[in-house]
XYZ file of C-alpha atoms in Angstrom:
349
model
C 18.815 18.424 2.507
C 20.180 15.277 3.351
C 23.558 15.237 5.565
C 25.594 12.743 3.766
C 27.867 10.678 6.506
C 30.655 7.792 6.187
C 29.608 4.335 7.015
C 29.610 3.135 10.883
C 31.197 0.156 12.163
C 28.870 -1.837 14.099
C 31.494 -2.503 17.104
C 31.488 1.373 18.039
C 30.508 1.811 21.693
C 27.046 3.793 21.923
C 28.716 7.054 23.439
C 31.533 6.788 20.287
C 28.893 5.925 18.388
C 26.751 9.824 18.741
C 29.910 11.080 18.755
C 30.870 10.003 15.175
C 27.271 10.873 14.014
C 27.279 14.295 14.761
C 25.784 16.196 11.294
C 27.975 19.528 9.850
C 25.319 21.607 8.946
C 22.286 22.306 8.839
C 19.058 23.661 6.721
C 18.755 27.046 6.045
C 16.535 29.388 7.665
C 13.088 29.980 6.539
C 10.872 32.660 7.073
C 7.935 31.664 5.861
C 5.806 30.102 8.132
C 3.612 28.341 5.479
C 4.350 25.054 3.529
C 2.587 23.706 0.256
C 1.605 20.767 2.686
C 0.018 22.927 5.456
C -1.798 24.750 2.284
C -3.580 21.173 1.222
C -4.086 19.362 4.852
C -6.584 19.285 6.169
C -8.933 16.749 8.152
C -11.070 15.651 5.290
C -10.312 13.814 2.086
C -9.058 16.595 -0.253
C -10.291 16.350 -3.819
C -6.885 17.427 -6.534
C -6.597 17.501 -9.873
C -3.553 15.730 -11.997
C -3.485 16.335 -15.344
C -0.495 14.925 -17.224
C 0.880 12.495 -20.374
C -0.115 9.266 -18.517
C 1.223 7.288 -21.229
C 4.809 8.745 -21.528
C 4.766 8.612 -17.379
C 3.815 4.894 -17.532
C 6.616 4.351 -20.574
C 9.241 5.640 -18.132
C 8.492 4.251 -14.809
C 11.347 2.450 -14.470
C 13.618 5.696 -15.118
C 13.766 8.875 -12.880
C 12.923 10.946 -16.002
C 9.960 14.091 -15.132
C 6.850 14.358 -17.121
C 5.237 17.747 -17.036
C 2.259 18.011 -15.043
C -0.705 20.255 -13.833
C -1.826 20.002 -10.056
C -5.218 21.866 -9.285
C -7.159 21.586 -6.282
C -9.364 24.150 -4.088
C -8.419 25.239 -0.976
C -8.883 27.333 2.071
C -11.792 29.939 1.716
C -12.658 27.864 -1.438
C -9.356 29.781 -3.006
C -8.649 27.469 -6.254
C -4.884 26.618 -6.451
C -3.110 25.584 -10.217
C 0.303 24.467 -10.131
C 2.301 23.558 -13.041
C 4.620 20.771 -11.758
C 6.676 17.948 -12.564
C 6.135 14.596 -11.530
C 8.073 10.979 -11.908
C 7.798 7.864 -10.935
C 9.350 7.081 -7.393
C 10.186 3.593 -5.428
C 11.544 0.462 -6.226
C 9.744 -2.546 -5.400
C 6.052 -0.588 -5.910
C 7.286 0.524 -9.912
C 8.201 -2.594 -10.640
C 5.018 -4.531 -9.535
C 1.971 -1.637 -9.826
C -0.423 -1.045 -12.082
C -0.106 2.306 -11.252
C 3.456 3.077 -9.631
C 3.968 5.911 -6.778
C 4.802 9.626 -7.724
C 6.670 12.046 -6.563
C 5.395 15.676 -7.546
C 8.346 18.435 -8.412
C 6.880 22.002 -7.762
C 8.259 25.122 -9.010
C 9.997 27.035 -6.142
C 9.458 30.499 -7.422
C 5.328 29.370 -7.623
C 5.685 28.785 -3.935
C 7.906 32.068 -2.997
C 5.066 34.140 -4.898
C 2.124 32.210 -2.680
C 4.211 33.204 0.529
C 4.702 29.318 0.923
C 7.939 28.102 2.092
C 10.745 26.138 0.005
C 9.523 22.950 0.641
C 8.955 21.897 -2.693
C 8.591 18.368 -3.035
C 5.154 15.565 -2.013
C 5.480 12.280 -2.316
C 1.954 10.657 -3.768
C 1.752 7.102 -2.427
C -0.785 5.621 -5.317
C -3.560 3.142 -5.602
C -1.110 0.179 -6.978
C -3.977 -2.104 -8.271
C -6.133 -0.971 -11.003
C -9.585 -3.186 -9.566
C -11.439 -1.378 -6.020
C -9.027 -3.514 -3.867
C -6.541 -1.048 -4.943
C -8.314 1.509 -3.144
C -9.134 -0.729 -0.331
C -5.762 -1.682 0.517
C -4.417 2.261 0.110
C -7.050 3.180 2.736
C -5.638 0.571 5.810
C -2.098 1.841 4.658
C -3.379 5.498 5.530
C -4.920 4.217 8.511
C -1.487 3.168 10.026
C -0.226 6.557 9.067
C -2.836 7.431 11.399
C -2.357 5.738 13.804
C 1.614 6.221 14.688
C 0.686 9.705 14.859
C -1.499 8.781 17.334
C 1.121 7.790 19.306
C 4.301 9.698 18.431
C 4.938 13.346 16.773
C 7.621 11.891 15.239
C 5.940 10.789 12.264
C 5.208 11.789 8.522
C 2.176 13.860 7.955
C -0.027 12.295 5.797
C -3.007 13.731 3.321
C -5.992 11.371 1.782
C -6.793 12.428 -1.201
C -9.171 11.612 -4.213
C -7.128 12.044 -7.379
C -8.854 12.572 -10.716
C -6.279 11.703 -13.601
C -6.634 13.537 -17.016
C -4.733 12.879 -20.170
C -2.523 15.432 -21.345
C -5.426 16.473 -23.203
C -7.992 17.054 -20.191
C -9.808 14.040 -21.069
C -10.344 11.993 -17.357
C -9.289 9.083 -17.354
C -9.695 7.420 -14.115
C -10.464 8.772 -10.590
C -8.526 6.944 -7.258
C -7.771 7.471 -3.980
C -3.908 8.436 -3.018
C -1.640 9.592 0.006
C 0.038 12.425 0.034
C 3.146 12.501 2.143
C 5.511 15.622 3.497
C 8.931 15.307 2.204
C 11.732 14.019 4.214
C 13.626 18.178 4.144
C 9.762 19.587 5.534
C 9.610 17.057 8.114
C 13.147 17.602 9.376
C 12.263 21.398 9.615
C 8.985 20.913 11.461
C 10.426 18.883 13.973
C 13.577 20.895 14.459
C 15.927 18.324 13.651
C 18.482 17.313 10.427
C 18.130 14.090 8.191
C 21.084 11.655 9.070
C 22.288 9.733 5.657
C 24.260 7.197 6.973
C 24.060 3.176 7.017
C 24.897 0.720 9.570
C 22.560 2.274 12.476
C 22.648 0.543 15.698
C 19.493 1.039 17.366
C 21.321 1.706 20.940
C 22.153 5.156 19.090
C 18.301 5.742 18.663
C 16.670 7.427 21.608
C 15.373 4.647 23.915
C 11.426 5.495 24.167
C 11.341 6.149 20.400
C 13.210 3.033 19.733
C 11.268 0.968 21.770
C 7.460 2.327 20.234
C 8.755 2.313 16.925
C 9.502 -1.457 16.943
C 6.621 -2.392 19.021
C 4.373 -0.258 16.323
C 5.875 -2.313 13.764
C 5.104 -5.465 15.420
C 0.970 -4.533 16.188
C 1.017 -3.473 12.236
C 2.791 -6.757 10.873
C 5.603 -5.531 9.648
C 8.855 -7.107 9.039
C 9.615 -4.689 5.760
C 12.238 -2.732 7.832
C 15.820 -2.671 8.964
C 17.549 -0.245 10.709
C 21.063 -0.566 9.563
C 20.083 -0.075 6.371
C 17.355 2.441 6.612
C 15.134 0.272 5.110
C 11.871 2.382 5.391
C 12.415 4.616 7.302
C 14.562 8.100 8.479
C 16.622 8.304 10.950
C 16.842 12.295 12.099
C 18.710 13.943 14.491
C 17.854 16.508 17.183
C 21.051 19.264 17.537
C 19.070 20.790 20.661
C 18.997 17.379 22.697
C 21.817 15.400 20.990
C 19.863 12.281 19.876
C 18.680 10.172 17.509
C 14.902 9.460 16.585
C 13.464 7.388 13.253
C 10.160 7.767 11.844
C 8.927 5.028 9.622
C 7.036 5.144 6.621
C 5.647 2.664 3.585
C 3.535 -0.245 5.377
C 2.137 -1.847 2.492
C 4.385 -4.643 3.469
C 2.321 -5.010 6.569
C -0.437 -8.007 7.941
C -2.706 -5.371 8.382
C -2.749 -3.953 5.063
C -2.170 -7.454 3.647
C -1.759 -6.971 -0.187
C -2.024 -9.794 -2.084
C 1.847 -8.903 -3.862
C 3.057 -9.071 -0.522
C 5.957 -11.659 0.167
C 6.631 -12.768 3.483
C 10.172 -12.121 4.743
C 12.065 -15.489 4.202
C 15.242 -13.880 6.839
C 12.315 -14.290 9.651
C 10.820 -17.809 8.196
C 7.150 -15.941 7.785
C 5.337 -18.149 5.650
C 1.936 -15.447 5.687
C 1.939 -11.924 5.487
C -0.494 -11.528 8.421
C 2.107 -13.648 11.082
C 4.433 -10.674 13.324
C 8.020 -11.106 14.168
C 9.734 -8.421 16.986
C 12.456 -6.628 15.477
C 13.650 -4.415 18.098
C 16.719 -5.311 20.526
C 14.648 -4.045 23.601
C 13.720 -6.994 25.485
C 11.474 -8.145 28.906
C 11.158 -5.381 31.693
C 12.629 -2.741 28.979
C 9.254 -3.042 26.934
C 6.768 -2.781 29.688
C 5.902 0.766 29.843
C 5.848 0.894 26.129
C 3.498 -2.244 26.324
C 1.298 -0.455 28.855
C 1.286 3.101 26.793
C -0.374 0.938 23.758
C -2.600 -0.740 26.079
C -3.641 2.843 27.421
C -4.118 3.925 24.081
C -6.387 0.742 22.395
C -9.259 2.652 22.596
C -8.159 5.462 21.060
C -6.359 3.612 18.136
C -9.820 1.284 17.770
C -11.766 4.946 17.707
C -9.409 5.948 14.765
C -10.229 2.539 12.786
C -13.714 3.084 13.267
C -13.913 7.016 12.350
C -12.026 6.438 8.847
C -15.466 6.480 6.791
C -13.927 5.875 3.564
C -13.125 2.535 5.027
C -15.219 -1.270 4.006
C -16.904 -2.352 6.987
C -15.717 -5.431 6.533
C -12.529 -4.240 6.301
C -12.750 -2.319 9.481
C -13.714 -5.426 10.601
C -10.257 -7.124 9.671
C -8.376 -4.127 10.674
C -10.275 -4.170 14.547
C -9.480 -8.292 14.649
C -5.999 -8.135 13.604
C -5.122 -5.719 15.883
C -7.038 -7.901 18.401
C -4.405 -10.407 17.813
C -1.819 -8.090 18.780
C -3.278 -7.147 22.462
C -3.655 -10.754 22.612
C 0.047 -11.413 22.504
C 0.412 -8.683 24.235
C -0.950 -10.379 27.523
C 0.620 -13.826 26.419
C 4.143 -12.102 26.377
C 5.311 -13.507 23.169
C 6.995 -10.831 22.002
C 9.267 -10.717 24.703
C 12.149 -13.028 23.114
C 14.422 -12.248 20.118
C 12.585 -13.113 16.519
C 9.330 -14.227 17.800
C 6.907 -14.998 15.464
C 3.539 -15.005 15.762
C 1.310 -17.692 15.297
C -2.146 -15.551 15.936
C -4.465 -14.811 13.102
C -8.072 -13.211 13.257
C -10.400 -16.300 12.204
């Protein structure tokens, strides 16, 4: 549920401002303990079936209209699950410009009452975009960075690789890709205690300061200048009832140097002429980044370790990966994203 909220005025001081934010509301218990997406993650790829009218799906991808859909996939104690769904395509830039446009899956919420699940009913399946291998390629690094801001915050999306095989309505197979699938913004608010915030205009003094400040800094090591704030440009803003603040957890970094797609455009309000150049976003500046600065340094390792132990993953693109984020530590220790707008000039060779 999302808490819809009147527009903010960007002069409001920050304590009027979390005044005027304040949600009415909030989700309704649950008592099951269980969700659909604690039923399919798990550590490994996971292997689902999709079985649908690809044909009338493609014909509408520009419309919100549902296809019918069957889901299948195995899962704990080798338990096979069928689920009888509906799915549509989801996005805006991505169903325009893919060969294959993202999903969102529709489940049944009497299905998941009589599996003990909880109401969470919704996924989102972030899809292979490009028809060719690359299409794969590319979906893996954008998993990868899913990976790796959970690395370094719980406030994040849970993410689930998985291997899709596609079937005509018929059962015939039609093609077999890899995908992400993505808790939905209502399960994530519930998991992390906290309520959705539908508002615009977001200052990101209203944010909580150490979330704020790794969340732009994140963006920056990735490459990616595909967000804003004030207009919740990808990403959620949620808020926490029990401590009074504000937190945002970002999501869709296809946009991103790292992932570097080649339908990427660079952002023309930050002069980027490449995809793989970084500009710093955040309003944190100096002094006020250093611990964050030295948390990521304390944590390159790690990060490097998760590259490395994604085996789906090219070695050469591993490679890439390891070398642009290089780049960042780099600037890191040459301070340049200490000033407002910086862009980088660093590139792996």
């Amino acid at each position: 549920m999302k808490i819809a909220m009147p527009n903010l005025k960007l002069l409001l001081t920050a304590a009027g401002f979390s005044l005027l934010l304040v949600p009415s509301g909030g989700m309704p218990p649950d008592t099951a303990s269980t969700s659909l997406f604690d039923l399919i993650h798990r550590d490994d790829i996971l292997k689902i079936d999709l079985q649908t009218d690809l044909d009338q799906l493609l014909a509408n991808r520009n419309t919100d209209a549902e296809v019918e859909a069957v889901l299948s996939f195995s899962g704990p104690n080798d338990r096979d699950y069928r689920f009888e769904i509906e799915i549509e395509c989801r996005g805006k830039f991505r169903r325009r410009v893919c060969d294959f446009p993202p999903l969102k899956l529709n489940f049944s919420k009497r299905d998941l009452r009589e599996l003990g699940l909880s109401r969470f009913d919704r996924l989102k399946l972030v899809t292979h975009c490009l028809e060719d291998q690359k299409g794969d390629d590319y979906l893996l690094k954008e998993y990868l960075i899913y990976r790796l801001y959970a690395e370094l915050s719980p406030y994040h999306f849970r993410s689930q690789l998985v291997q899709v095989q596609y079937r005509d309505e018929n059962g015939k197979k039609r093609y077999k890709r890899l995908g992400i699938l993505l808790e939905d913004n209502d399960e994530l608010a519930h998991r992390l205690q906290a309520e959705v915030v539908d508002t615009f205009s977001f200052r990101e003094e209203g944010l909580e300061p150490e979330n704020a400040r790794l969340h732009a800094l994140f963006q920056y090591m990735v490459g990616n200048a595909d967000w804003n704030l004030a207009l919740r440009r990808n990403l959620e803003i949620l808020y926490f009832p029990g401590e009074n603040t504000y937190r945002v957890v970002p999501y869709d970094f296809d946009f991103t140097g790292l992932v570097n797609v080649p339908y990427g455009i660079p952002n023309p309000d930050y002069r980027l002429t490449s995809m793989r150049q970084r500009v710093f976003l955040g309003e944190a500046r100096g002094e006020q980044l250093q611990e964050t600065i030295e948390l990521l340094r304390r944590r390159r390792n790690r990060l490097e370790e998760v590259c490395r132990d994604l085996r789906y993953l090219r070695k050469r693109d591993e490679k890439d990966v390891l070398d642009y984020l290089g780049t960042f530590y780099a600037e890191l220790d040459e301070q340049l994203i200490w000033y407002p707008e910086t862009i980088s000039t660093v590139e792996p060779e």
